[in-house]
Amino acid sequence: MTRTVIVLAAGEGKRMKSDLPKVLHPLLGRSLVGHVLAAAAPLDAQTLVVVGHRAEQVAAHLAETAPAARTALQAQQNGTGHAVRIALEALDDVSGTVIVLNGDVPLLREQTLTDLVEAHESAGAAATVLGATVPDPVGLGRLIRDTDGALVRIVEERDASADERAVREINAGIYAFDAAALRLALTKLTTQNDQGEEYLTDVFGLLVAEGAPVRVHLAADHTETLGCNDRAELAALRALMRDRINTALMRSGVTIMDPATTWVDATVTVERDAVLEPNTQLRGATSVATGAVVGPDVTLIDTSVGEQAQVVRAHAVQAQIGPNVSVGPYAYLRPGAVIGRKGKVGTFVEIKNASLGEGTKVPHLSYVGDATIGEQTNIGAGNLFANYSGTTKSHTVIGSHVKTACDTTFVAPVRVGDGAYTAAGSVVDKDVPPGALAVARAHQRNIEGWVRRARPGSAGAEAAEQALAQQRELPTTEG
Ligand code: UD1
Ligand code: CA
């Protein structure tokens, strides 16, 4: 059976009060419409999204995130039926099954949609609607059945009688149609309703009147059918999605210490026996390998974490954290940070566009930018990689088994050979050969008696006097 998916996404979503079209609002890793497209992906169907309000913005988002989807423009939003008509006109020769999805129902599961389409096709139905019994049907279309339980029509709340409004079985805005039956029924839609729009839902009443077989497919979990009209509803959907993702992860063997404060995007993978501590956000294309411990207080965006790594109180964007690496507390990994196996990025350390070889450690208070560092090297406390001249960025290369002392500054471009050392406080702007000690600082001189002369009578001067007197009295150890 040929299948075509049409996603309705032309509406503005006024109650969102947003410059961003409603269907582009983000929800744990995808836009609302992105979740709908993901649920439809297993149907493997040609897909067309109807765009209208801020069409260019929506089309640009789709080109980036769902390039296989086509778009059709509904310049004026004259209703869901009108939108589907425009979609069918934009596609040639649609036959088989047409699946229509509201772009603002993001919790729909792929399994539910697949089940609906298969039930529709195997029954040979003209139309099937996804229905659900909800605690609060306010604002939604109601499924009106006859005394035998057969669907008679779908009525919008604003057009419904008091009796009809009491019905708690609602239309989720998810449907499967026989293409020919749909096309014919769409020509018969009127705008005789409270909104003066062409309602897709009227197709059901029209088909029933002709004696065509229509069906209701019930969603086992009514939360899958929830739409989103304002940001409070969006937050409620987000919490439901968070719980769904966390439950699936826990069932697959991930330990989540505090599911209420753990936010994992739908696009993230976490392997079994990983542990997520409280206040952890895993976003985008992030992956966490088995045995890794992430959190508390960690945000990872498009970042990979290797097996058995530990990441504590850190923020990482487009970074690669290798196996058995330790990151944090209080570390910032920026794009291009690549930390090799068993490495360490410690406290108050920032790494950008730099790769650290196996076993290399940057334990304290350092900025490492635009650098390549070999294996088993130790970067001392407070090292800075001065990579930016004000106009150009340059690269620093540090070898393996290097030990840099505290407060070394590397002025790029500069190279440090394998096994070299630096002296504390050095500003290294010339290459250091393998095995050399680089000393690049002024020598210390002590001006004796300076405090007594320059700050007479001060507490410091008195303390110094006493210490010096004691030194004179005490026999020195050298005798
Ligand atoms: C629609 C259904 C209602 C159902 C509800 C489920 C109709 C008439 N009503 O109501 O029975 O309970 O969804 O969420 O279909 N859209 C367009 N072009 C238009 C109008 C809408 O593309 O001209 C898109 C919107 O962007 C949205 C979807 O269609 O993604 C649904 O439209 P919306 O206005 O939200 O319909 P509801 O009033 O929620
Ligand atoms: Ca809606």
Short mmCIF file of C-alpha atoms and ligand atoms in Angstrom, two decimals:
data_model
loop_
_atom_site.label_atom_id
_atom_site.label_comp_id
_atom_site.label_asym_id
_atom_site.label_seq_id
_atom_site.Cartn_x
_atom_site.Cartn_y
_atom_site.Cartn_z
CA MET A 1 0.00 0.00 0.00
CA THR A 2 1.37 3.42 -0.95
CA ARG A 3 1.50 5.80 1.98
CA THR A 4 1.66 9.57 2.14
CA VAL A 5 2.12 11.57 5.34
CA ILE A 6 0.74 15.11 5.52
CA VAL A 7 1.71 17.20 8.56
CA LEU A 8 -0.35 20.32 9.28
CA ALA A 9 1.91 23.12 10.46
CA ALA A 10 0.58 26.33 8.92
CA GLY A 11 -1.10 27.78 12.00
CA GLU A 12 0.38 30.57 14.07
CA GLY A 13 -0.31 29.27 17.54
CA LYS A 14 -1.39 32.69 18.81
CA ARG A 15 -1.52 31.68 22.45
CA MET A 16 2.17 30.84 22.46
CA LYS A 17 2.72 34.64 22.23
CA SER A 18 5.93 34.02 20.37
CA ASP A 19 7.93 35.19 17.38
CA LEU A 20 8.79 31.54 16.89
CA PRO A 21 6.07 29.56 15.08
CA LYS A 22 4.44 27.14 17.51
CA VAL A 23 5.58 23.98 15.70
CA LEU A 24 9.22 25.11 15.98
CA HIS A 25 9.23 25.40 19.75
CA PRO A 26 11.80 22.98 21.18
CA LEU A 27 10.88 20.00 23.30
CA LEU A 28 13.75 17.81 24.52
CA GLY A 29 15.85 17.66 21.39
CA ARG A 30 13.41 18.27 18.61
CA SER A 31 10.90 20.88 17.58
CA LEU A 32 7.24 19.98 18.07
CA VAL A 33 6.94 19.22 14.35
CA GLY A 34 10.25 17.32 14.54
CA HIS A 35 8.72 14.92 17.08
CA VAL A 36 5.70 14.41 14.84
CA LEU A 37 7.96 13.63 11.87
CA ALA A 38 10.02 11.25 14.03
CA ALA A 39 6.86 9.34 15.01
CA ALA A 40 5.99 9.05 11.31
CA ALA A 41 9.49 7.99 10.21
CA PRO A 42 8.86 4.19 10.48
CA LEU A 43 5.98 4.51 8.02
CA ASP A 44 8.61 5.18 5.39
CA ALA A 45 6.18 7.33 3.44
CA GLN A 46 6.55 10.37 1.23
CA THR A 47 6.04 13.30 3.57
CA LEU A 48 4.67 16.76 2.98
CA VAL A 49 4.41 19.50 5.59
CA VAL A 50 1.83 22.27 5.09
CA VAL A 51 3.40 25.58 6.07
CA GLY A 52 1.84 29.03 6.28
CA HIS A 53 2.52 31.30 9.23
CA ARG A 54 6.22 32.25 8.95
CA ALA A 55 6.48 29.66 6.20
CA GLU A 56 10.09 30.46 5.33
CA GLN A 57 11.24 29.94 8.89
CA VAL A 58 9.44 26.61 9.15
CA ALA A 59 10.69 25.49 5.72
CA ALA A 60 14.27 26.40 6.64
CA HIS A 61 14.01 24.38 9.85
CA LEU A 62 12.65 21.40 7.92
CA ALA A 63 15.37 21.66 5.27
CA GLU A 64 17.93 21.35 8.04
CA THR A 65 16.29 18.71 10.24
CA ALA A 66 14.08 16.68 7.87
CA PRO A 67 15.42 17.26 4.35
CA ALA A 68 13.33 14.46 2.85
CA ALA A 69 10.10 16.23 3.77
CA ARG A 70 8.50 18.44 1.12
CA THR A 71 6.53 21.56 1.94
CA ALA A 72 3.40 23.13 0.51
CA LEU A 73 2.31 26.68 1.21
CA GLN A 74 -1.10 27.43 2.66
CA ALA A 75 -0.99 31.21 2.36
CA GLN A 76 -4.18 31.72 4.34
CA GLN A 77 -5.11 29.40 7.17
CA ASN A 78 -8.67 28.59 6.17
CA GLY A 79 -8.82 25.44 8.23
CA THR A 80 -7.43 21.94 8.54
CA GLY A 81 -9.53 20.63 5.64
CA HIS A 82 -8.30 23.44 3.41
CA ALA A 83 -4.72 22.63 4.45
CA VAL A 84 -5.06 18.98 3.46
CA ARG A 85 -6.62 19.96 0.13
CA ILE A 86 -3.61 22.16 -0.61
CA ALA A 87 -1.30 19.29 0.33
CA LEU A 88 -3.02 16.86 -2.04
CA GLU A 89 -2.89 19.42 -4.85
CA ALA A 90 0.87 19.78 -4.30
CA LEU A 91 1.42 16.03 -4.60
CA ASP A 92 0.68 14.22 -7.86
CA ASP A 93 -1.30 11.01 -8.04
CA VAL A 94 -1.70 10.28 -4.36
CA SER A 95 -3.18 6.83 -3.86
CA GLY A 96 -3.27 4.30 -1.05
CA THR A 97 -3.26 5.64 2.50
CA VAL A 98 -2.98 9.31 3.45
CA ILE A 99 -1.89 9.87 7.04
CA VAL A 100 -2.66 13.35 8.40
CA LEU A 101 -0.92 14.56 11.55
CA ASN A 102 -1.33 17.79 13.50
CA GLY A 103 2.08 19.42 13.81
CA ASP A 104 1.48 20.28 17.47
CA VAL A 105 0.90 16.80 18.95
CA PRO A 106 4.49 15.82 19.81
CA LEU A 107 4.00 12.97 22.27
CA LEU A 108 2.51 10.61 19.68
CA ARG A 109 4.47 7.33 19.75
CA GLU A 110 5.67 5.69 16.56
CA GLN A 111 4.09 2.41 17.69
CA THR A 112 0.67 4.01 18.16
CA LEU A 113 0.78 5.59 14.73
CA THR A 114 1.97 2.40 13.06
CA ASP A 115 -0.79 0.43 14.81
CA LEU A 116 -3.39 2.97 13.67
CA VAL A 117 -2.25 2.81 10.04
CA GLU A 118 -2.10 -0.99 10.01
CA ALA A 119 -5.55 -1.31 11.61
CA HIS A 120 -6.93 1.18 9.08
CA GLU A 121 -5.44 -0.65 6.12
CA SER A 122 -6.31 -4.17 7.21
CA ALA A 123 -9.94 -3.12 7.89
CA GLY A 124 -10.18 -1.47 4.47
CA ALA A 125 -11.54 1.67 6.15
CA ALA A 126 -12.24 4.93 4.34
CA ALA A 127 -11.05 6.92 7.35
CA THR A 128 -9.67 6.21 10.83
CA VAL A 129 -9.23 8.76 13.59
CA LEU A 130 -7.03 8.43 16.66
CA GLY A 131 -9.25 8.93 19.67
CA ALA A 132 -8.63 9.03 23.40
CA THR A 133 -10.66 9.46 26.53
CA VAL A 134 -9.17 12.39 28.38
CA PRO A 135 -9.80 13.84 31.83
CA ASP A 136 -10.20 17.36 30.45
CA PRO A 137 -11.52 17.61 26.87
CA VAL A 138 -11.87 21.40 26.87
CA GLY A 139 -11.14 22.97 23.47
CA LEU A 140 -10.90 19.67 21.59
CA GLY A 141 -13.07 18.05 18.94
CA ARG A 142 -15.37 15.32 20.33
CA LEU A 143 -16.04 11.92 18.81
CA ILE A 144 -19.81 11.52 18.56
CA ARG A 145 -21.00 7.91 18.41
CA ASP A 146 -24.44 6.40 17.85
CA THR A 147 -26.15 4.05 20.30
CA ASP A 148 -24.31 1.10 18.72
CA GLY A 149 -21.01 2.85 19.37
CA ALA A 150 -20.33 3.62 15.71
CA LEU A 151 -18.73 6.99 14.94
CA VAL A 152 -21.27 9.44 13.54
CA ARG A 153 -19.23 12.61 13.24
CA ILE A 154 -16.57 14.75 14.89
CA VAL A 155 -17.73 18.04 16.37
CA GLU A 156 -15.57 20.94 17.46
CA GLU A 157 -16.21 22.14 20.98
CA ARG A 158 -17.35 25.56 19.82
CA ASP A 159 -19.95 23.97 17.52
CA ALA A 160 -21.05 21.31 20.02
CA SER A 161 -24.28 21.05 21.99
CA ALA A 162 -24.13 20.78 25.79
CA ASP A 163 -24.60 16.99 25.54
CA GLU A 164 -21.83 16.70 22.99
CA ARG A 165 -19.51 18.82 25.12
CA ALA A 166 -19.99 16.32 27.95
CA VAL A 167 -18.27 13.64 25.82
CA ARG A 168 -14.72 13.00 27.00
CA GLU A 169 -13.65 10.99 23.96
CA ILE A 170 -11.67 13.38 21.79
CA ASN A 171 -10.12 13.68 18.36
CA ALA A 172 -6.31 13.67 18.64
CA GLY A 173 -5.87 15.27 15.22
CA ILE A 174 -4.18 12.11 13.89
CA TYR A 175 -5.85 10.27 11.01
CA ALA A 176 -5.50 7.71 8.24
CA PHE A 177 -7.61 8.06 5.09
CA ASP A 178 -8.15 6.18 1.89
CA ALA A 179 -6.75 8.68 -0.62
CA ALA A 180 -9.65 8.56 -3.09
CA ALA A 181 -12.32 8.81 -0.38
CA LEU A 182 -10.46 11.74 1.21
CA ARG A 183 -10.06 13.62 -2.04
CA LEU A 184 -13.74 13.31 -2.86
CA ALA A 185 -14.93 14.27 0.62
CA LEU A 186 -12.67 17.35 0.68
CA THR A 187 -14.56 18.76 -2.30
CA LYS A 188 -17.74 18.69 -0.20
CA LEU A 189 -16.50 20.61 2.84
CA THR A 190 -18.32 23.79 3.80
CA THR A 191 -17.37 26.64 6.08
CA GLN A 192 -20.62 26.51 8.02
CA ASN A 193 -19.17 26.46 11.49
CA ASP A 194 -18.30 28.88 14.24
CA GLN A 195 -14.85 29.66 12.81
CA GLY A 196 -15.95 29.83 9.15
CA GLU A 197 -13.17 27.37 8.26
CA GLU A 198 -12.99 24.16 6.25
CA TYR A 199 -12.72 21.47 8.89
CA LEU A 200 -10.91 18.25 8.07
CA THR A 201 -12.97 16.65 10.82
CA ASP A 202 -16.14 17.10 8.73
CA VAL A 203 -14.79 14.46 6.34
CA PHE A 204 -15.86 11.85 8.90
CA GLY A 205 -19.53 12.92 8.98
CA LEU A 206 -19.58 13.10 5.17
CA LEU A 207 -18.16 9.57 4.83
CA VAL A 208 -20.55 8.17 7.44
CA ALA A 209 -23.50 9.73 5.59
CA GLU A 210 -22.40 7.88 2.44
CA GLY A 211 -22.15 4.61 4.33
CA ALA A 212 -18.37 4.44 3.96
CA PRO A 213 -16.55 2.50 6.69
CA VAL A 214 -14.94 4.81 9.26
CA ARG A 215 -13.14 3.74 12.42
CA VAL A 216 -11.88 5.06 15.73
CA HIS A 217 -8.48 3.80 16.86
CA LEU A 218 -8.03 4.37 20.56
CA ALA A 219 -4.73 5.48 22.05
CA ALA A 220 -3.91 3.36 25.08
CA ASP A 221 -2.18 6.31 26.71
CA HIS A 222 -4.18 9.51 26.35
CA THR A 223 -1.14 11.71 27.02
CA GLU A 224 0.09 10.79 23.54
CA THR A 225 -2.72 12.85 22.09
CA LEU A 226 -2.04 16.04 24.02
CA GLY A 227 -1.56 19.14 21.94
CA CYS A 228 0.01 22.32 23.06
CA ASN A 229 -1.50 25.76 22.82
CA ASP A 230 0.49 27.88 25.25
CA ARG A 231 3.79 27.70 27.09
CA ALA A 232 2.29 26.30 30.26
CA GLU A 233 0.96 23.37 28.24
CA LEU A 234 4.34 23.08 26.53
CA ALA A 235 6.03 22.77 29.94
CA ALA A 236 3.54 20.06 30.91
CA LEU A 237 4.32 18.16 27.69
CA ARG A 238 8.01 18.55 28.38
CA ALA A 239 7.66 17.00 31.83
CA LEU A 240 5.70 14.08 30.36
CA MET A 241 8.34 13.57 27.67
CA ARG A 242 11.10 13.74 30.28
CA ASP A 243 9.40 11.05 32.35
CA ARG A 244 8.85 8.88 29.29
CA ILE A 245 12.50 9.15 28.22
CA ASN A 246 13.83 8.59 31.74
CA THR A 247 11.58 5.58 32.32
CA ALA A 248 12.75 4.01 29.05
CA LEU A 249 16.40 4.64 29.99
CA MET A 250 15.97 3.13 33.47
CA ARG A 251 14.23 0.10 31.99
CA SER A 252 17.22 -0.30 29.65
CA GLY A 253 19.66 -0.39 32.56
CA VAL A 254 20.62 3.24 33.20
CA THR A 255 20.63 4.45 36.81
CA ILE A 256 18.94 7.84 37.19
CA MET A 257 19.28 9.16 40.72
CA ASP A 258 16.67 11.89 40.44
CA PRO A 259 14.42 11.55 37.38
CA ALA A 260 12.66 14.83 38.17
CA THR A 261 15.84 16.86 37.61
CA THR A 262 17.32 14.79 34.78
CA TRP A 263 16.50 16.11 31.30
CA VAL A 264 17.58 13.88 28.45
CA ASP A 265 16.75 14.81 24.86
CA ALA A 266 14.96 12.25 22.69
CA THR A 267 18.05 12.30 20.45
CA VAL A 268 20.54 11.19 23.15
CA THR A 269 21.86 7.67 23.74
CA VAL A 270 22.85 6.39 27.17
CA GLU A 271 24.23 2.86 27.55
CA ARG A 272 23.41 0.44 30.33
CA ASP A 273 25.11 0.83 33.68
CA ALA A 274 25.72 4.50 33.08
CA VAL A 275 24.71 6.62 36.08
CA LEU A 276 23.04 10.02 35.80
CA GLU A 277 23.27 12.08 38.98
CA PRO A 278 20.79 14.88 39.84
CA ASN A 279 20.54 18.07 37.76
CA THR A 280 21.89 16.55 34.60
CA GLN A 281 20.91 17.74 31.11
CA LEU A 282 21.96 15.70 28.09
CA ARG A 283 21.15 17.46 24.86
CA GLY A 284 21.33 17.05 21.09
CA ALA A 285 23.65 14.37 19.74
CA THR A 286 25.10 13.50 23.14
CA SER A 287 26.05 9.91 23.95
CA VAL A 288 27.08 8.37 27.26
CA ALA A 289 28.84 5.01 27.23
CA THR A 290 28.47 2.18 29.69
CA GLY A 291 29.72 2.66 33.22
CA ALA A 292 30.13 6.42 32.89
CA VAL A 293 28.92 8.63 35.76
CA VAL A 294 27.54 12.01 34.73
CA GLY A 295 26.47 14.67 37.24
CA PRO A 296 25.50 16.17 39.51
CA ASP A 297 25.03 19.56 37.83
CA VAL A 298 26.20 18.72 34.33
CA THR A 299 25.03 19.97 30.94
CA LEU A 300 26.33 18.11 27.89
CA ILE A 301 25.43 19.32 24.40
CA ASP A 302 26.43 17.25 21.35
CA THR A 303 29.12 15.62 23.50
CA SER A 304 30.30 12.02 23.73
CA VAL A 305 31.31 10.44 27.03
CA GLY A 306 33.40 7.26 26.97
CA GLU A 307 33.09 4.16 29.10
CA GLN A 308 33.72 4.59 32.84
CA ALA A 309 34.32 8.33 32.51
CA GLN A 310 33.30 10.65 35.34
CA VAL A 311 31.88 14.10 34.66
CA VAL A 312 31.00 16.25 37.67
CA ARG A 313 29.63 19.84 37.67
CA ALA A 314 30.63 20.60 34.11
CA HIS A 315 29.34 22.21 30.92
CA ALA A 316 30.41 20.72 27.59
CA VAL A 317 29.52 21.63 24.01
CA GLN A 318 30.66 19.51 21.03
CA ALA A 319 33.34 17.81 23.09
CA GLN A 320 34.64 14.25 23.14
CA ILE A 321 35.35 12.85 26.58
CA GLY A 322 37.27 9.59 26.27
CA PRO A 323 36.97 6.40 28.30
CA ASN A 324 38.03 6.58 31.96
CA VAL A 325 38.45 10.34 31.76
CA SER A 326 37.72 12.52 34.78
CA VAL A 327 36.12 15.94 34.19
CA GLY A 328 35.36 18.56 36.82
CA PRO A 329 34.21 19.67 39.25
CA TYR A 330 33.73 23.05 37.53
CA ALA A 331 35.05 22.43 34.05
CA TYR A 332 34.02 23.95 30.71
CA LEU A 333 34.66 21.97 27.53
CA ARG A 334 34.04 23.95 24.36
CA PRO A 335 33.74 22.80 20.73
CA GLY A 336 36.63 20.65 19.59
CA ALA A 337 37.78 19.60 23.05
CA VAL A 338 38.96 15.98 22.70
CA ILE A 339 40.10 14.32 25.91
CA GLY A 340 41.98 11.05 25.44
CA ARG A 341 41.54 7.90 27.49
CA LYS A 342 42.37 8.22 31.21
CA GLY A 343 42.90 11.96 30.87
CA LYS A 344 41.81 14.55 33.37
CA VAL A 345 40.26 17.98 33.09
CA GLY A 346 40.06 19.29 36.63
CA THR A 347 38.72 22.23 38.55
CA PHE A 348 38.19 25.63 36.88
CA VAL A 349 39.63 24.41 33.61
CA GLU A 350 38.44 25.52 30.16
CA ILE A 351 39.39 23.58 27.03
CA LYS A 352 38.60 24.73 23.49
CA ASN A 353 39.58 23.18 20.15
CA ALA A 354 42.32 21.14 21.76
CA SER A 355 43.12 17.47 21.88
CA LEU A 356 44.71 15.83 24.90
CA GLY A 357 46.41 12.47 24.39
CA GLU A 358 45.95 9.39 26.54
CA GLY A 359 46.63 9.99 30.22
CA THR A 360 47.23 13.71 29.84
CA LYS A 361 46.03 15.84 32.72
CA VAL A 362 45.05 19.48 33.16
CA PRO A 363 44.11 19.42 36.83
CA HIS A 364 43.65 23.03 37.96
CA LEU A 365 42.76 26.58 36.88
CA SER A 366 43.91 26.51 33.26
CA TYR A 367 42.78 27.63 29.80
CA VAL A 368 43.85 25.34 26.96
CA GLY A 369 42.83 26.64 23.53
CA ASP A 370 43.88 25.67 19.99
CA ALA A 371 46.37 23.05 21.07
CA THR A 372 47.52 19.51 20.46
CA ILE A 373 48.96 17.79 23.51
CA GLY A 374 50.57 14.35 23.46
CA GLU A 375 50.24 11.48 25.92
CA GLN A 376 50.97 11.35 29.66
CA THR A 377 51.66 15.07 29.82
CA ASN A 378 50.85 17.11 32.91
CA ILE A 379 49.82 20.72 32.56
CA GLY A 380 50.55 22.55 35.83
CA ALA A 381 48.11 24.75 37.73
CA GLY A 382 47.19 28.06 36.17
CA ASN A 383 48.60 27.46 32.70
CA LEU A 384 47.31 29.65 29.87
CA PHE A 385 47.45 29.06 26.16
CA ALA A 386 47.65 32.51 24.58
CA ASN A 387 46.25 31.57 21.19
CA TYR A 388 44.86 34.88 19.97
CA SER A 389 46.98 37.78 18.80
CA GLY A 390 43.99 40.05 18.54
CA THR A 391 43.64 39.28 14.85
CA THR A 392 44.65 35.65 14.29
CA LYS A 393 44.46 32.42 16.23
CA SER A 394 47.53 30.18 16.35
CA HIS A 395 48.19 26.66 17.49
CA THR A 396 50.33 25.26 20.29
CA VAL A 397 51.82 21.77 20.10
CA ILE A 398 53.00 20.06 23.27
CA GLY A 399 54.59 16.63 23.17
CA SER A 400 54.23 13.55 25.33
CA HIS A 401 55.53 13.14 28.91
CA VAL A 402 55.87 16.91 29.25
CA LYS A 403 55.59 18.57 32.67
CA THR A 404 54.68 22.23 32.67
CA ALA A 405 55.03 24.08 35.96
CA CYS A 406 52.48 26.38 37.55
CA ASP A 407 51.64 29.59 35.78
CA THR A 408 53.24 28.80 32.45
CA THR A 409 51.88 30.83 29.53
CA PHE A 410 52.32 29.44 26.02
CA VAL A 411 52.30 32.13 23.35
CA ALA A 412 51.18 30.43 20.13
CA PRO A 413 52.46 29.41 17.69
CA VAL A 414 54.91 27.44 19.79
CA ARG A 415 56.05 23.81 20.11
CA VAL A 416 57.26 21.95 23.18
CA GLY A 417 59.13 18.68 22.56
CA ASP A 418 58.57 15.33 24.24
CA GLY A 419 59.77 15.04 27.81
CA ALA A 420 60.40 18.77 28.21
CA TYR A 421 59.74 20.78 31.39
CA THR A 422 58.90 24.41 31.99
CA ALA A 423 59.77 26.50 35.04
CA ALA A 424 57.00 28.10 37.11
CA GLY A 425 55.89 31.48 35.88
CA SER A 426 57.45 31.10 32.45
CA VAL A 427 56.12 32.84 29.36
CA VAL A 428 57.07 30.38 26.64
CA ASP A 429 57.10 31.97 23.21
CA LYS A 430 60.02 30.04 21.69
CA ASP A 431 60.02 26.37 20.84
CA VAL A 432 61.33 24.06 23.58
CA PRO A 433 63.44 21.11 22.40
CA PRO A 434 62.69 17.60 23.67
CA GLY A 435 63.98 17.06 27.20
CA ALA A 436 64.85 20.73 27.83
CA LEU A 437 63.78 22.84 30.79
CA ALA A 438 62.39 26.16 29.58
CA VAL A 439 62.95 29.01 32.00
CA ALA A 440 61.44 32.25 30.79
CA ARG A 441 61.03 34.64 33.69
CA ALA A 442 62.83 37.48 35.44
CA HIS A 443 65.16 36.40 38.26
CA GLN A 444 64.16 37.21 41.81
CA ARG A 445 66.19 39.68 43.88
CA ASN A 446 65.53 40.44 47.58
CA ILE A 447 66.03 44.02 48.78
CA GLU A 448 66.89 43.45 52.43
CA GLY A 449 65.46 45.81 55.05
CA TRP A 450 63.09 47.47 52.56
CA VAL A 451 60.02 47.23 54.83
CA ARG A 452 61.87 48.74 57.80
CA ARG A 453 62.96 51.70 55.68
CA ALA A 454 59.89 52.24 53.56
CA ARG A 455 57.16 51.32 56.11
CA PRO A 456 58.71 52.20 59.49
CA GLY A 457 56.54 51.37 62.51
CA SER A 458 54.15 49.19 60.48
CA ALA A 459 52.99 45.81 61.81
CA GLY A 460 54.95 44.18 59.01
CA ALA A 461 58.11 46.02 59.97
CA GLU A 462 57.74 44.97 63.61
CA ALA A 463 57.04 41.33 62.71
CA ALA A 464 60.13 41.36 60.50
CA GLU A 465 62.28 42.81 63.28
CA GLN A 466 61.20 40.07 65.68
CA ALA A 467 61.79 37.32 63.15
CA LEU A 468 65.24 38.67 62.33
CA ALA A 469 66.13 38.99 66.03
CA GLN A 470 65.04 35.40 66.64
CA GLN A 471 67.10 34.22 63.70
CA ARG A 472 70.16 35.95 65.15
CA GLU A 473 69.65 34.27 68.58
CA LEU A 474 68.91 30.78 67.30
CA PRO A 475 71.88 28.63 66.51
CA THR A 476 71.58 27.65 62.85
CA THR A 477 71.37 23.97 62.05
CA GLU A 478 74.53 24.20 59.99
CA GLY A 479 76.28 25.24 63.24
C1 UD1 B 1 -7.95 20.29 15.71
C2 UD1 B 1 -9.19 19.49 15.38
C3 UD1 B 1 -9.84 18.99 16.68
C4 UD1 B 1 -8.83 18.18 17.45
C5 UD1 B 1 -7.56 18.98 17.68
C6 UD1 B 1 -6.49 18.07 18.28
C7 UD1 B 1 -10.10 20.47 13.34
C8 UD1 B 1 -11.17 21.33 12.77
N1 UD1 B 1 -10.13 20.30 14.65
O1 UD1 B 1 -8.40 21.40 16.45
O2 UD1 B 1 -10.97 18.22 16.41
O3 UD1 B 1 -9.38 17.78 18.70
O4 UD1 B 1 -7.03 19.47 16.44
O5 UD1 B 1 -5.34 18.79 18.60
O6 UD1 B 1 -9.29 19.96 12.62
N2 UD1 B 1 -3.47 24.10 10.64
C9 UD1 B 1 -3.06 24.38 9.35
N3 UD1 B 1 -3.85 25.17 8.57
C10 UD1 B 1 -5.02 25.67 9.00
C11 UD1 B 1 -5.44 25.37 10.31
C12 UD1 B 1 -4.63 24.58 11.11
O7 UD1 B 1 -2.01 23.93 8.91
O8 UD1 B 1 -5.65 26.38 8.22
C13 UD1 B 1 -2.62 23.25 11.47
C14 UD1 B 1 -2.13 23.93 12.73
O9 UD1 B 1 -0.88 24.55 12.52
C15 UD1 B 1 -2.02 22.77 13.71
C16 UD1 B 1 -3.07 21.80 13.21
O10 UD1 B 1 -3.38 22.16 11.88
O11 UD1 B 1 -0.76 22.15 13.64
C17 UD1 B 1 -4.33 21.86 14.06
O12 UD1 B 1 -4.85 23.15 13.98
P1 UD1 B 1 -5.46 23.87 15.26
O13 UD1 B 1 -5.91 25.21 14.88
O14 UD1 B 1 -4.53 23.74 16.39
O15 UD1 B 1 -6.75 22.95 15.47
P2 UD1 B 1 -7.50 22.69 16.80
O16 UD1 B 1 -8.40 23.81 17.06
O17 UD1 B 1 -6.53 22.33 17.84
CA CA B 2 -4.36 22.37 18.24
#
